[in-house]
């Protein structure tokens, strides 16, 4: 089981990365594997300079390969102007359109207020539907007041939602990894 978290924040430290990391830690525990978190703020200069995807720098090719070869993705973006970040979108513009078909994706977002919570349903879910991914029914949205600091979620309701979403990932990942021959 290969699990990758993608934090689409431009800044560091980042509540988005803290949220993605909290979710990934739960998944590591449940699946008994080590996961990787891709912090897009670290690769941003390469993305903007290259824009070439698989023909770009080795670090960018490595990021895209990791995303495309994962069984489970935890994707998170801060909300900017009511949508995901441009940096986040740019990375997924470079992902092969068939690479995420049938993969399990847990959606997460952070914002300054609860007014932005629908970004999961109106922007993130349609993006991953385009790829044919299986998005987990429970998305995780957290605002500034849900954190004690950038890495610590202080709101117990968010922690409960993470547990629910992780349960759904376990269920979907177990069902989506059945070999095609076994289904026929």
Tab-separated table of C-alpha atoms in Angstrom:
chain	number	residue	atom	x	y	z
A	1	UNK	CA	0.000	0.000	0.000
A	2	UNK	CA	1.568	3.255	-1.126
A	3	UNK	CA	0.167	6.379	0.543
A	4	UNK	CA	1.100	9.932	-0.411
A	5	UNK	CA	-0.043	13.165	1.182
A	6	UNK	CA	0.021	16.331	-0.936
A	7	UNK	CA	0.036	19.710	0.805
A	8	UNK	CA	-0.827	22.454	-1.682
A	9	UNK	CA	0.157	25.419	0.448
A	10	UNK	CA	2.620	28.039	-0.751
A	11	UNK	CA	3.797	28.857	2.756
A	12	UNK	CA	5.757	27.104	5.440
A	13	UNK	CA	4.844	26.455	8.190
A	14	UNK	CA	1.362	25.560	7.010
A	15	UNK	CA	-1.879	24.478	8.659
A	16	UNK	CA	-2.676	22.619	5.446
A	17	UNK	CA	0.484	20.551	5.820
A	18	UNK	CA	-0.392	20.000	9.505
A	19	UNK	CA	-3.840	18.712	8.540
A	20	UNK	CA	-2.496	16.461	5.773
A	21	UNK	CA	0.181	15.129	8.149
A	22	UNK	CA	-2.392	14.340	10.863
A	23	UNK	CA	-4.470	12.361	8.351
A	24	UNK	CA	-1.429	10.570	6.934
A	25	UNK	CA	-0.263	9.554	10.437
A	26	UNK	CA	-3.639	7.887	11.040
A	27	UNK	CA	-3.399	6.050	7.715
A	28	UNK	CA	0.151	4.898	8.485
A	29	UNK	CA	-1.096	3.415	11.739
A	30	UNK	CA	-4.104	1.706	10.154
A	31	UNK	CA	-2.222	0.250	7.179
A	32	UNK	CA	1.084	-0.383	8.985
A	33	UNK	CA	3.087	1.420	6.301
A	34	UNK	CA	5.236	4.515	5.997
A	35	UNK	CA	3.784	7.252	3.850
A	36	UNK	CA	5.290	10.246	2.105
A	37	UNK	CA	4.121	13.852	2.321
A	38	UNK	CA	4.832	16.090	-0.648
A	39	UNK	CA	4.999	19.717	0.447
A	40	UNK	CA	4.398	21.672	-2.752
A	41	UNK	CA	5.944	24.814	-1.256
A	42	UNK	CA	9.286	23.008	-1.562
A	43	UNK	CA	8.860	22.252	-5.271
A	44	UNK	CA	7.045	25.469	-6.273
A	45	UNK	CA	10.015	27.103	-8.032
A	46	UNK	CA	10.527	23.968	-10.130
A	47	UNK	CA	6.869	23.816	-11.086
A	48	UNK	CA	6.631	27.401	-12.213
A	49	UNK	CA	9.928	27.336	-14.028
A	50	UNK	CA	9.351	24.022	-15.757
A	51	UNK	CA	5.677	23.716	-16.532
A	52	UNK	CA	6.773	20.711	-18.562
A	53	UNK	CA	5.635	17.880	-16.350
A	54	UNK	CA	7.489	14.681	-17.119
A	55	UNK	CA	10.078	16.617	-19.161
A	56	UNK	CA	10.853	18.941	-16.244
A	57	UNK	CA	13.497	18.674	-13.530
A	58	UNK	CA	14.060	15.320	-11.837
A	59	UNK	CA	12.439	16.538	-8.581
A	60	UNK	CA	9.235	17.418	-10.427
A	61	UNK	CA	9.221	14.103	-12.322
A	62	UNK	CA	9.729	12.309	-9.011
A	63	UNK	CA	6.788	14.157	-7.434
A	64	UNK	CA	4.491	13.332	-10.350
A	65	UNK	CA	5.588	9.680	-10.367
A	66	UNK	CA	4.940	9.419	-6.627
A	67	UNK	CA	1.441	10.895	-7.012
A	68	UNK	CA	0.597	8.721	-10.010
A	69	UNK	CA	1.886	5.487	-8.453
A	70	UNK	CA	0.174	5.891	-5.071
A	71	UNK	CA	-2.712	3.662	-4.035
A	72	UNK	CA	-4.088	6.304	-1.670
A	73	UNK	CA	-3.723	10.080	-1.855
A	74	UNK	CA	-4.457	12.573	0.894
A	75	UNK	CA	-4.727	15.919	-0.843
A	76	UNK	CA	-5.037	19.237	0.918
A	77	UNK	CA	-5.108	22.841	-0.173
A	78	UNK	CA	-5.571	26.145	1.556
A	79	UNK	CA	-8.528	28.103	0.214
A	80	UNK	CA	-7.638	31.153	-1.883
A	81	UNK	CA	-10.458	33.257	-3.334
A	82	UNK	CA	-12.938	30.436	-2.722
A	83	UNK	CA	-10.933	27.685	-4.465
A	84	UNK	CA	-7.816	25.540	-4.143
A	85	UNK	CA	-4.417	27.136	-4.638
A	86	UNK	CA	-3.013	27.690	-8.115
A	87	UNK	CA	0.073	25.735	-7.089
A	88	UNK	CA	-2.092	22.733	-6.158
A	89	UNK	CA	-3.999	22.923	-9.458
A	90	UNK	CA	-0.814	23.282	-11.476
A	91	UNK	CA	0.589	20.037	-10.066
A	92	UNK	CA	-2.567	18.127	-10.900
A	93	UNK	CA	-2.601	19.684	-14.378
A	94	UNK	CA	0.666	17.811	-14.910
A	95	UNK	CA	-0.657	14.439	-13.684
A	96	UNK	CA	-1.592	11.964	-16.431
A	97	UNK	CA	-5.385	11.950	-16.805
A	98	UNK	CA	-5.629	8.147	-16.411
A	99	UNK	CA	-3.072	7.735	-13.624
A	100	UNK	CA	-5.515	8.237	-10.749
A	101	UNK	CA	-8.351	6.109	-12.163
A	102	UNK	CA	-9.664	3.896	-9.366
A	103	UNK	CA	-7.288	5.349	-6.760
A	104	UNK	CA	-8.629	6.364	-3.339
A	105	UNK	CA	-8.377	10.075	-2.548
A	106	UNK	CA	-9.133	11.744	0.790
A	107	UNK	CA	-9.910	15.446	0.334
A	108	UNK	CA	-8.864	18.120	2.834
A	109	UNK	CA	-8.756	21.896	2.926
A	110	UNK	CA	-7.974	24.729	5.308
A	111	UNK	CA	-9.214	28.288	5.406
A	112	UNK	CA	-9.672	31.348	7.516
A	113	UNK	CA	-13.350	30.722	8.238
A	114	UNK	CA	-16.105	28.153	7.811
A	115	UNK	CA	-17.373	30.107	4.789
A	116	UNK	CA	-14.833	28.244	2.667
A	117	UNK	CA	-15.798	24.698	3.696
A	118	UNK	CA	-17.644	23.984	0.437
A	119	UNK	CA	-14.358	24.098	-1.490
A	120	UNK	CA	-14.185	20.340	-0.932
A	121	UNK	CA	-17.513	19.698	-2.678
A	122	UNK	CA	-17.368	22.423	-5.321
A	123	UNK	CA	-13.710	22.292	-6.363
A	124	UNK	CA	-11.719	19.344	-5.018
A	125	UNK	CA	-14.280	16.560	-5.544
A	126	UNK	CA	-14.995	17.531	-9.197
A	127	UNK	CA	-11.262	17.729	-9.924
A	128	UNK	CA	-10.681	14.159	-8.765
A	129	UNK	CA	-13.895	12.949	-10.435
A	130	UNK	CA	-12.298	14.096	-13.697
A	131	UNK	CA	-9.431	11.698	-12.988
A	132	UNK	CA	-11.832	8.830	-12.208
A	133	UNK	CA	-10.573	8.585	-8.629
A	134	UNK	CA	-12.671	7.270	-5.751
A	135	UNK	CA	-13.011	10.210	-3.371
A	136	UNK	CA	-13.758	9.397	0.237
A	137	UNK	CA	-17.280	10.604	1.206
A	138	UNK	CA	-16.043	12.475	4.287
A	139	UNK	CA	-13.874	15.468	3.463
A	140	UNK	CA	-11.905	17.268	6.152
A	141	UNK	CA	-12.131	21.046	6.388
A	142	UNK	CA	-10.410	22.956	9.188
A	143	UNK	CA	-10.142	26.673	9.816
A	144	UNK	CA	-7.596	28.643	11.819
A	145	UNK	CA	-9.468	28.249	15.106
A	146	UNK	CA	-9.289	24.434	14.825
A	147	UNK	CA	-5.505	24.492	15.353
A	148	UNK	CA	-3.413	25.062	18.486
A	149	UNK	CA	-0.453	25.751	16.191
A	150	UNK	CA	0.470	24.841	12.625
A	151	UNK	CA	0.946	21.144	13.421
A	152	UNK	CA	-1.570	20.508	16.202
A	153	UNK	CA	-5.294	20.127	15.653
A	154	UNK	CA	-7.093	21.333	18.775
A	155	UNK	CA	-10.709	20.745	17.762
A	156	UNK	CA	-11.908	17.244	18.783
A	157	UNK	CA	-14.611	17.347	16.076
A	158	UNK	CA	-11.910	17.545	13.385
A	159	UNK	CA	-10.093	14.580	14.930
A	160	UNK	CA	-13.332	12.574	14.870
A	161	UNK	CA	-13.882	13.469	11.184
A	162	UNK	CA	-10.334	12.324	10.429
A	163	UNK	CA	-11.070	8.961	12.077
A	164	UNK	CA	-14.287	8.622	10.053
A	165	UNK	CA	-12.537	9.487	6.803
A	166	UNK	CA	-9.678	7.074	7.545
A	167	UNK	CA	-12.243	4.302	8.157
A	168	UNK	CA	-13.677	5.089	4.721
A	169	UNK	CA	-10.229	4.979	3.121
A	170	UNK	CA	-9.597	1.562	4.683
A	171	UNK	CA	-12.915	0.312	3.310
A	172	UNK	CA	-12.438	1.776	-0.187
A	173	UNK	CA	-8.764	0.864	-0.502
A	174	UNK	CA	-9.538	-2.702	0.464
A	175	UNK	CA	-12.209	-2.858	-2.227
A	176	UNK	CA	-10.343	-0.969	-4.956
A	177	UNK	CA	-7.233	-3.144	-4.827
A	178	UNK	CA	-9.046	-6.323	-5.927
A	179	UNK	CA	-7.296	-7.585	-9.086
A	180	UNK	CA	-9.385	-7.103	-12.220
A	181	UNK	CA	-9.160	-10.874	-12.937
A	182	UNK	CA	-10.869	-11.637	-9.599
A	183	UNK	CA	-13.808	-9.398	-10.505
A	184	UNK	CA	-14.483	-11.038	-13.896
